[in-house]
């Protein structure tokens, strides 16, 4: 088993283009780690300047969202071809904030995932339960359902390249990290689900991140879990602490 770790920052709605360039320049010496794929998912308007600032470094610039149509009358949306043209290789799909505030559903997530693969952009597919769902004891059922719909009509070769981010909603931006056991339990269940949908080789290859208040302090233990292949990081991705997360094994 030798999955390469992937640590992605999700800047959310932060950083003007000028600030984005300054942040990339500040973080670039801190996020060097040959063992890890490093991605900064940034607001659409920051993609081009961040890409320029990251040239020649190990930083990949990703997007936070993408629409599932090729082009046309969809005011305000970003197309996969636009991301291709800008050189974007990763896109976050179905973050819980998009589901909550922008009415994204498992079905639109699936359409976006298929479209991303069509354009050879790696989707970082988000799933996660609310606090109520966790308290009701339906976490695993809920996550399995999200995964099954997200991967409808996705073939095994594509699934092998996908990244899944397990982000318990109650742990996002709250400072409340899931315990290592909670995070590992759900990430393992996701891998089992992928094994059922595809086969053992696909389950073994797919990378599963944990997200939710990840910090330089919590990353080493989380990323040492057998089914956790890195993190999707919000708040800490805007600070030098992100360098510690990327260098969790040093
Ligand atoms: P925080 O790391 O700020 O909790 O955000 C997690 C997240 O939503 C990443 O996508």
PDB file of C-alpha atoms and ligand atoms in Angstrom:
ATOM      1  CA  UNK A   1       0.000   0.000   0.000  1.00  0.00           C
ATOM      2  CA  UNK A   2       1.704   3.146  -1.079  1.00  0.00           C
ATOM      3  CA  UNK A   3      -0.778   5.894  -1.582  1.00  0.00           C
ATOM      4  CA  UNK A   4       0.836   9.293  -1.899  1.00  0.00           C
ATOM      5  CA  UNK A   5      -0.445  11.800   0.620  1.00  0.00           C
ATOM      6  CA  UNK A   6      -2.348  14.834  -0.645  1.00  0.00           C
ATOM      7  CA  UNK A   7      -2.791  17.988   1.407  1.00  0.00           C
ATOM      8  CA  UNK A   8      -5.100  20.620  -0.057  1.00  0.00           C
ATOM      9  CA  UNK A   9      -5.938  24.069   1.206  1.00  0.00           C
ATOM     10  CA  UNK A  10      -9.468  25.369   0.691  1.00  0.00           C
ATOM     11  CA  UNK A  11      -9.214  29.147   0.844  1.00  0.00           C
ATOM     12  CA  UNK A  12     -13.026  29.512   0.694  1.00  0.00           C
ATOM     13  CA  UNK A  13     -14.092  33.160   0.077  1.00  0.00           C
ATOM     14  CA  UNK A  14     -10.843  34.693   1.281  1.00  0.00           C
ATOM     15  CA  UNK A  15      -7.949  36.567  -0.356  1.00  0.00           C
ATOM     16  CA  UNK A  16      -8.114  39.226  -3.054  1.00  0.00           C
ATOM     17  CA  UNK A  17      -5.863  38.603  -6.072  1.00  0.00           C
ATOM     18  CA  UNK A  18      -3.179  40.822  -4.531  1.00  0.00           C
ATOM     19  CA  UNK A  19      -3.425  38.998  -1.205  1.00  0.00           C
ATOM     20  CA  UNK A  20      -3.387  35.633  -2.998  1.00  0.00           C
ATOM     21  CA  UNK A  21      -0.034  36.381  -4.607  1.00  0.00           C
ATOM     22  CA  UNK A  22       1.390  37.503  -1.269  1.00  0.00           C
ATOM     23  CA  UNK A  23       0.126  34.335   0.463  1.00  0.00           C
ATOM     24  CA  UNK A  24       1.545  32.000  -2.201  1.00  0.00           C
ATOM     25  CA  UNK A  25       4.886  33.789  -1.911  1.00  0.00           C
ATOM     26  CA  UNK A  26       4.786  33.553   1.884  1.00  0.00           C
ATOM     27  CA  UNK A  27       3.870  29.860   1.955  1.00  0.00           C
ATOM     28  CA  UNK A  28       5.940  28.531  -0.919  1.00  0.00           C
ATOM     29  CA  UNK A  29       9.146  27.922   1.047  1.00  0.00           C
ATOM     30  CA  UNK A  30       7.119  26.298   3.841  1.00  0.00           C
ATOM     31  CA  UNK A  31       5.165  23.720   1.827  1.00  0.00           C
ATOM     32  CA  UNK A  32       8.041  21.796   0.266  1.00  0.00           C
ATOM     33  CA  UNK A  33       7.688  18.056   0.956  1.00  0.00           C
ATOM     34  CA  UNK A  34       8.576  15.501  -1.713  1.00  0.00           C
ATOM     35  CA  UNK A  35       6.281  12.917  -0.097  1.00  0.00           C
ATOM     36  CA  UNK A  36       3.126  14.994  -0.486  1.00  0.00           C
ATOM     37  CA  UNK A  37       1.004  16.448  -3.287  1.00  0.00           C
ATOM     38  CA  UNK A  38       0.260  20.048  -2.305  1.00  0.00           C
ATOM     39  CA  UNK A  39      -2.789  21.866  -3.664  1.00  0.00           C
ATOM     40  CA  UNK A  40      -4.088  25.383  -2.996  1.00  0.00           C
ATOM     41  CA  UNK A  41      -7.772  25.574  -3.978  1.00  0.00           C
ATOM     42  CA  UNK A  42      -8.433  29.263  -4.430  1.00  0.00           C
ATOM     43  CA  UNK A  43     -11.308  31.558  -5.466  1.00  0.00           C
ATOM     44  CA  UNK A  44     -11.797  31.689  -9.261  1.00  0.00           C
ATOM     45  CA  UNK A  45     -10.478  35.230  -9.590  1.00  0.00           C
ATOM     46  CA  UNK A  46      -7.270  34.222  -7.792  1.00  0.00           C
ATOM     47  CA  UNK A  47      -6.483  31.213  -9.988  1.00  0.00           C
ATOM     48  CA  UNK A  48      -4.408  32.985 -12.654  1.00  0.00           C
ATOM     49  CA  UNK A  49      -2.332  35.218 -10.336  1.00  0.00           C
ATOM     50  CA  UNK A  50      -1.831  32.342  -7.857  1.00  0.00           C
ATOM     51  CA  UNK A  51      -0.724  30.089 -10.735  1.00  0.00           C
ATOM     52  CA  UNK A  52       1.825  32.709 -11.812  1.00  0.00           C
ATOM     53  CA  UNK A  53       3.125  33.085  -8.261  1.00  0.00           C
ATOM     54  CA  UNK A  54       3.398  29.295  -7.832  1.00  0.00           C
ATOM     55  CA  UNK A  55       5.297  28.714 -11.104  1.00  0.00           C
ATOM     56  CA  UNK A  56       8.353  26.516 -10.627  1.00  0.00           C
ATOM     57  CA  UNK A  57       7.246  25.311  -7.177  1.00  0.00           C
ATOM     58  CA  UNK A  58       5.577  22.073  -6.019  1.00  0.00           C
ATOM     59  CA  UNK A  59       2.288  23.925  -5.420  1.00  0.00           C
ATOM     60  CA  UNK A  60      -0.695  22.938  -7.584  1.00  0.00           C
ATOM     61  CA  UNK A  61      -3.395  25.559  -7.926  1.00  0.00           C
ATOM     62  CA  UNK A  62      -6.934  24.151  -7.779  1.00  0.00           C
ATOM     63  CA  UNK A  63     -10.464  25.527  -7.968  1.00  0.00           C
ATOM     64  CA  UNK A  64     -13.180  25.497  -5.303  1.00  0.00           C
ATOM     65  CA  UNK A  65     -16.050  24.773  -7.667  1.00  0.00           C
ATOM     66  CA  UNK A  66     -16.944  24.227 -11.307  1.00  0.00           C
ATOM     67  CA  UNK A  67     -20.162  23.957 -13.303  1.00  0.00           C
ATOM     68  CA  UNK A  68     -21.258  20.761 -15.044  1.00  0.00           C
ATOM     69  CA  UNK A  69     -22.104  22.269 -18.444  1.00  0.00           C
ATOM     70  CA  UNK A  70     -19.528  22.984 -21.164  1.00  0.00           C
ATOM     71  CA  UNK A  71     -20.436  26.631 -21.821  1.00  0.00           C
ATOM     72  CA  UNK A  72     -23.335  28.973 -22.358  1.00  0.00           C
ATOM     73  CA  UNK A  73     -25.939  31.004 -20.514  1.00  0.00           C
ATOM     74  CA  UNK A  74     -25.016  30.205 -16.898  1.00  0.00           C
ATOM     75  CA  UNK A  75     -24.249  33.622 -15.460  1.00  0.00           C
ATOM     76  CA  UNK A  76     -21.570  33.569 -12.812  1.00  0.00           C
ATOM     77  CA  UNK A  77     -20.392  29.999 -13.336  1.00  0.00           C
ATOM     78  CA  UNK A  78     -16.925  28.670 -14.231  1.00  0.00           C
ATOM     79  CA  UNK A  79     -16.629  26.009 -16.934  1.00  0.00           C
ATOM     80  CA  UNK A  80     -14.299  23.012 -17.008  1.00  0.00           C
ATOM     81  CA  UNK A  81     -12.687  24.340 -20.207  1.00  0.00           C
ATOM     82  CA  UNK A  82     -11.863  27.585 -18.380  1.00  0.00           C
ATOM     83  CA  UNK A  83     -10.120  25.567 -15.669  1.00  0.00           C
ATOM     84  CA  UNK A  84      -8.306  23.476 -18.307  1.00  0.00           C
ATOM     85  CA  UNK A  85      -7.099  26.594 -20.070  1.00  0.00           C
ATOM     86  CA  UNK A  86      -5.789  28.041 -16.808  1.00  0.00           C
ATOM     87  CA  UNK A  87      -3.889  24.796 -16.119  1.00  0.00           C
ATOM     88  CA  UNK A  88      -6.018  23.726 -13.138  1.00  0.00           C
ATOM     89  CA  UNK A  89      -5.668  20.025 -12.246  1.00  0.00           C
ATOM     90  CA  UNK A  90      -7.854  19.786  -9.125  1.00  0.00           C
ATOM     91  CA  UNK A  91     -11.329  21.015  -8.227  1.00  0.00           C
ATOM     92  CA  UNK A  92     -13.272  20.719  -4.979  1.00  0.00           C
ATOM     93  CA  UNK A  93     -16.739  19.338  -5.656  1.00  0.00           C
ATOM     94  CA  UNK A  94     -19.702  19.349  -3.288  1.00  0.00           C
ATOM     95  CA  UNK A  95     -18.228  21.054  -0.250  1.00  0.00           C
ATOM     96  CA  UNK A  96     -20.789  21.106   2.581  1.00  0.00           C
ATOM     97  CA  UNK A  97     -20.895  24.917   2.370  1.00  0.00           C
ATOM     98  CA  UNK A  98     -21.929  24.676  -1.287  1.00  0.00           C
ATOM     99  CA  UNK A  99     -24.542  22.110  -0.384  1.00  0.00           C
ATOM    100  CA  UNK A 100     -25.880  24.281   2.453  1.00  0.00           C
ATOM    101  CA  UNK A 101     -25.742  27.785   0.936  1.00  0.00           C
ATOM    102  CA  UNK A 102     -25.917  27.100  -2.804  1.00  0.00           C
ATOM    103  CA  UNK A 103     -28.345  24.202  -2.940  1.00  0.00           C
ATOM    104  CA  UNK A 104     -25.916  21.628  -4.320  1.00  0.00           C
ATOM    105  CA  UNK A 105     -27.224  18.087  -4.114  1.00  0.00           C
ATOM    106  CA  UNK A 106     -25.745  14.621  -4.480  1.00  0.00           C
ATOM    107  CA  UNK A 107     -27.070  14.674  -8.056  1.00  0.00           C
ATOM    108  CA  UNK A 108     -25.353  17.935  -9.050  1.00  0.00           C
ATOM    109  CA  UNK A 109     -22.206  16.682  -7.332  1.00  0.00           C
ATOM    110  CA  UNK A 110     -22.334  13.564  -9.528  1.00  0.00           C
ATOM    111  CA  UNK A 111     -22.752  15.661 -12.688  1.00  0.00           C
ATOM    112  CA  UNK A 112     -19.782  17.817 -11.726  1.00  0.00           C
ATOM    113  CA  UNK A 113     -17.631  14.799 -10.900  1.00  0.00           C
ATOM    114  CA  UNK A 114     -18.366  13.245 -14.319  1.00  0.00           C
ATOM    115  CA  UNK A 115     -17.627  16.534 -16.069  1.00  0.00           C
ATOM    116  CA  UNK A 116     -14.365  16.995 -14.172  1.00  0.00           C
ATOM    117  CA  UNK A 117     -13.165  13.537 -15.264  1.00  0.00           C
ATOM    118  CA  UNK A 118     -14.197  14.255 -18.846  1.00  0.00           C
ATOM    119  CA  UNK A 119     -11.809  17.224 -18.698  1.00  0.00           C
ATOM    120  CA  UNK A 120      -9.071  15.361 -16.827  1.00  0.00           C
ATOM    121  CA  UNK A 121      -9.406  17.486 -13.724  1.00  0.00           C
ATOM    122  CA  UNK A 122      -9.135  15.542 -10.459  1.00  0.00           C
ATOM    123  CA  UNK A 123     -12.231  16.088  -8.336  1.00  0.00           C
ATOM    124  CA  UNK A 124     -11.832  16.391  -4.568  1.00  0.00           C
ATOM    125  CA  UNK A 125     -15.266  15.036  -3.683  1.00  0.00           C
ATOM    126  CA  UNK A 126     -16.590  16.164  -0.319  1.00  0.00           C
ATOM    127  CA  UNK A 127     -18.869  14.220   1.996  1.00  0.00           C
ATOM    128  CA  UNK A 128     -19.755  14.544   5.653  1.00  0.00           C
ATOM    129  CA  UNK A 129     -22.466  14.297   8.251  1.00  0.00           C
ATOM    130  CA  UNK A 130     -24.110  16.928  10.445  1.00  0.00           C
ATOM    131  CA  UNK A 131     -23.960  16.792  14.235  1.00  0.00           C
ATOM    132  CA  UNK A 132     -27.592  15.619  14.343  1.00  0.00           C
ATOM    133  CA  UNK A 133     -26.840  12.765  11.967  1.00  0.00           C
ATOM    134  CA  UNK A 134     -23.857  11.722  14.060  1.00  0.00           C
ATOM    135  CA  UNK A 135     -25.960  11.797  17.210  1.00  0.00           C
ATOM    136  CA  UNK A 136     -28.639   9.737  15.479  1.00  0.00           C
ATOM    137  CA  UNK A 137     -26.021   7.099  14.682  1.00  0.00           C
ATOM    138  CA  UNK A 138     -26.561   7.311  10.915  1.00  0.00           C
ATOM    139  CA  UNK A 139     -23.150   8.708   9.942  1.00  0.00           C
ATOM    140  CA  UNK A 140     -21.897   5.709   7.957  1.00  0.00           C
ATOM    141  CA  UNK A 141     -25.219   5.154   6.146  1.00  0.00           C
ATOM    142  CA  UNK A 142     -25.354   8.828   5.200  1.00  0.00           C
ATOM    143  CA  UNK A 143     -21.782   8.932   3.907  1.00  0.00           C
ATOM    144  CA  UNK A 144     -22.244   5.700   1.931  1.00  0.00           C
ATOM    145  CA  UNK A 145     -25.272   7.209   0.247  1.00  0.00           C
ATOM    146  CA  UNK A 146     -23.362  10.405  -0.642  1.00  0.00           C
ATOM    147  CA  UNK A 147     -20.497   8.350  -2.096  1.00  0.00           C
ATOM    148  CA  UNK A 148     -22.741   6.019  -4.082  1.00  0.00           C
ATOM    149  CA  UNK A 149     -24.492   8.904  -5.810  1.00  0.00           C
ATOM    150  CA  UNK A 150     -21.294  10.932  -6.345  1.00  0.00           C
ATOM    151  CA  UNK A 151     -19.731   7.954  -8.170  1.00  0.00           C
ATOM    152  CA  UNK A 152     -22.714   7.003 -10.384  1.00  0.00           C
ATOM    153  CA  UNK A 153     -21.399   6.235 -13.917  1.00  0.00           C
ATOM    154  CA  UNK A 154     -17.814   6.951 -12.859  1.00  0.00           C
ATOM    155  CA  UNK A 155     -15.637   4.094 -14.130  1.00  0.00           C
ATOM    156  CA  UNK A 156     -12.958   2.315 -12.101  1.00  0.00           C
ATOM    157  CA  UNK A 157     -10.036   3.994 -13.883  1.00  0.00           C
ATOM    158  CA  UNK A 158     -11.515   7.361 -13.047  1.00  0.00           C
ATOM    159  CA  UNK A 159     -12.417   6.394  -9.484  1.00  0.00           C
ATOM    160  CA  UNK A 160      -8.817   5.312  -8.841  1.00  0.00           C
ATOM    161  CA  UNK A 161      -7.719   8.887  -9.548  1.00  0.00           C
ATOM    162  CA  UNK A 162     -10.421  10.584  -7.480  1.00  0.00           C
ATOM    163  CA  UNK A 163      -9.834  12.196  -4.111  1.00  0.00           C
ATOM    164  CA  UNK A 164     -12.552  11.989  -1.456  1.00  0.00           C
ATOM    165  CA  UNK A 165     -12.600  14.460   1.433  1.00  0.00           C
ATOM    166  CA  UNK A 166     -14.441  13.313   4.545  1.00  0.00           C
ATOM    167  CA  UNK A 167     -15.420  16.480   6.382  1.00  0.00           C
ATOM    168  CA  UNK A 168     -17.787  16.115   9.339  1.00  0.00           C
ATOM    169  CA  UNK A 169     -19.805  19.344   9.181  1.00  0.00           C
ATOM    170  CA  UNK A 170     -19.628  19.810  12.955  1.00  0.00           C
ATOM    171  CA  UNK A 171     -15.822  19.903  12.761  1.00  0.00           C
ATOM    172  CA  UNK A 172     -15.557  22.587  10.069  1.00  0.00           C
ATOM    173  CA  UNK A 173     -14.321  25.956  11.307  1.00  0.00           C
ATOM    174  CA  UNK A 174     -15.302  25.070  14.862  1.00  0.00           C
ATOM    175  CA  UNK A 175     -11.902  24.098  16.228  1.00  0.00           C
ATOM    176  CA  UNK A 176     -13.541  20.740  17.053  1.00  0.00           C
ATOM    177  CA  UNK A 177     -11.437  18.112  15.296  1.00  0.00           C
ATOM    178  CA  UNK A 178     -12.985  14.679  14.999  1.00  0.00           C
ATOM    179  CA  UNK A 179     -11.036  12.243  17.122  1.00  0.00           C
ATOM    180  CA  UNK A 180      -8.484  10.224  15.237  1.00  0.00           C
ATOM    181  CA  UNK A 181     -10.666   7.144  15.764  1.00  0.00           C
ATOM    182  CA  UNK A 182     -13.794   8.870  14.417  1.00  0.00           C
ATOM    183  CA  UNK A 183     -11.933  10.136  11.340  1.00  0.00           C
ATOM    184  CA  UNK A 184     -10.275   6.772  10.650  1.00  0.00           C
ATOM    185  CA  UNK A 185     -13.537   4.872  11.143  1.00  0.00           C
ATOM    186  CA  UNK A 186     -15.395   6.869   8.499  1.00  0.00           C
ATOM    187  CA  UNK A 187     -12.472   6.983   6.049  1.00  0.00           C
ATOM    188  CA  UNK A 188     -12.182   3.181   6.351  1.00  0.00           C
ATOM    189  CA  UNK A 189     -15.929   2.831   5.727  1.00  0.00           C
ATOM    190  CA  UNK A 190     -15.602   4.995   2.610  1.00  0.00           C
ATOM    191  CA  UNK A 191     -12.837   2.710   1.323  1.00  0.00           C
ATOM    192  CA  UNK A 192     -15.035  -0.345   1.957  1.00  0.00           C
ATOM    193  CA  UNK A 193     -17.845   1.357   0.037  1.00  0.00           C
ATOM    194  CA  UNK A 194     -15.520   2.052  -2.935  1.00  0.00           C
ATOM    195  CA  UNK A 195     -14.427  -1.606  -2.808  1.00  0.00           C
ATOM    196  CA  UNK A 196     -18.069  -2.675  -3.073  1.00  0.00           C
ATOM    197  CA  UNK A 197     -18.799  -0.258  -5.913  1.00  0.00           C
ATOM    198  CA  UNK A 198     -15.639  -1.227  -7.851  1.00  0.00           C
ATOM    199  CA  UNK A 199     -12.987  -3.677  -6.674  1.00  0.00           C
ATOM    200  CA  UNK A 200     -10.142  -4.080  -4.194  1.00  0.00           C
ATOM    201  CA  UNK A 201      -7.590  -2.382  -6.464  1.00  0.00           C
ATOM    202  CA  UNK A 202      -9.742   0.743  -6.786  1.00  0.00           C
ATOM    203  CA  UNK A 203     -10.368   0.872  -3.041  1.00  0.00           C
ATOM    204  CA  UNK A 204      -6.627   0.551  -2.473  1.00  0.00           C
ATOM    205  CA  UNK A 205      -5.769   3.323  -4.944  1.00  0.00           C
ATOM    206  CA  UNK A 206      -8.314   6.023  -4.119  1.00  0.00           C
ATOM    207  CA  UNK A 207      -7.120   8.766  -1.800  1.00  0.00           C
ATOM    208  CA  UNK A 208      -9.264   9.815   1.134  1.00  0.00           C
ATOM    209  CA  UNK A 209      -8.617  13.025   3.056  1.00  0.00           C
ATOM    210  CA  UNK A 210      -9.916  14.146   6.403  1.00  0.00           C
ATOM    211  CA  UNK A 211     -11.054  17.762   6.776  1.00  0.00           C
ATOM    212  CA  UNK A 212     -12.332  19.786   9.717  1.00  0.00           C
ATOM    213  CA  UNK A 213     -10.133  21.992  11.914  1.00  0.00           C
ATOM    214  CA  UNK A 214      -6.929  20.265  10.805  1.00  0.00           C
ATOM    215  CA  UNK A 215      -3.836  22.009  12.211  1.00  0.00           C
ATOM    216  CA  UNK A 216      -0.100  21.457  12.369  1.00  0.00           C
ATOM    217  CA  UNK A 217      -0.694  19.926  15.794  1.00  0.00           C
ATOM    218  CA  UNK A 218      -3.396  17.436  14.770  1.00  0.00           C
ATOM    219  CA  UNK A 219      -2.100  16.458  11.317  1.00  0.00           C
ATOM    220  CA  UNK A 220       0.640  13.949  12.287  1.00  0.00           C
ATOM    221  CA  UNK A 221      -1.713  11.640  14.183  1.00  0.00           C
ATOM    222  CA  UNK A 222      -4.563  11.977  11.674  1.00  0.00           C
ATOM    223  CA  UNK A 223      -2.373  11.338   8.634  1.00  0.00           C
ATOM    224  CA  UNK A 224      -0.745   8.319  10.302  1.00  0.00           C
ATOM    225  CA  UNK A 225      -4.078   6.454  10.177  1.00  0.00           C
ATOM    226  CA  UNK A 226      -4.189   3.630   7.647  1.00  0.00           C
ATOM    227  CA  UNK A 227      -7.125   5.057   5.664  1.00  0.00           C
ATOM    228  CA  UNK A 228      -6.373   8.790   5.907  1.00  0.00           C
ATOM    229  CA  UNK A 229      -4.295   9.955   2.959  1.00  0.00           C
ATOM    230  CA  UNK A 230      -4.000  13.632   3.805  1.00  0.00           C
ATOM    231  CA  UNK A 231      -6.215  16.574   4.576  1.00  0.00           C
ATOM    232  CA  UNK A 232      -8.494  19.247   3.198  1.00  0.00           C
ATOM    233  CA  UNK A 233      -7.712  22.329   5.225  1.00  0.00           C
ATOM    234  CA  UNK A 234      -9.691  25.542   5.621  1.00  0.00           C
ATOM    235  CA  UNK A 235      -8.591  28.136   8.174  1.00  0.00           C
ATOM    236  CA  UNK A 236      -5.052  26.840   8.653  1.00  0.00           C
ATOM    237  CA  UNK A 237      -4.382  26.906   4.889  1.00  0.00           C
ATOM    238  CA  UNK A 238      -4.220  30.708   5.064  1.00  0.00           C
ATOM    239  CA  UNK A 239      -1.402  30.685   7.609  1.00  0.00           C
ATOM    240  CA  UNK A 240       2.178  29.447   7.993  1.00  0.00           C
ATOM    241  CA  UNK A 241       0.703  26.552  10.006  1.00  0.00           C
ATOM    242  CA  UNK A 242      -0.181  25.041   6.606  1.00  0.00           C
ATOM    243  CA  UNK A 243       3.544  24.376   6.162  1.00  0.00           C
ATOM    244  CA  UNK A 244       3.496  22.276   9.326  1.00  0.00           C
ATOM    245  CA  UNK A 245       0.497  20.306   8.052  1.00  0.00           C
ATOM    246  CA  UNK A 246       2.248  19.585   4.741  1.00  0.00           C
ATOM    247  CA  UNK A 247       5.375  18.577   6.661  1.00  0.00           C
ATOM    248  CA  UNK A 248       3.427  16.398   9.122  1.00  0.00           C
ATOM    249  CA  UNK A 249       6.046  13.624   8.758  1.00  0.00           C
ATOM    250  CA  UNK A 250       9.204  15.694   9.342  1.00  0.00           C
TER     251      UNK A 250
HETATM  252  P1  LIG B   1     -11.474  24.275   8.643  1.00  0.00           P
HETATM  253  O1  LIG B   1     -10.125  23.631   8.448  1.00  0.00           O
HETATM  254  O2  LIG B   1     -11.421  25.765   8.731  1.00  0.00           O
HETATM  255  O3  LIG B   1     -12.250  23.624   9.729  1.00  0.00           O
HETATM  256  O4  LIG B   1     -12.286  23.998   7.277  1.00  0.00           O
HETATM  257  C1  LIG B   1     -12.355  22.707   6.806  1.00  0.00           C
HETATM  258  C2  LIG B   1     -12.918  22.761   5.447  1.00  0.00           C
HETATM  259  O5  LIG B   1     -14.090  23.033   5.267  1.00  0.00           O
HETATM  260  C3  LIG B   1     -12.020  22.489   4.321  1.00  0.00           C
HETATM  261  O6  LIG B   1     -12.739  22.302   3.153  1.00  0.00           O
END
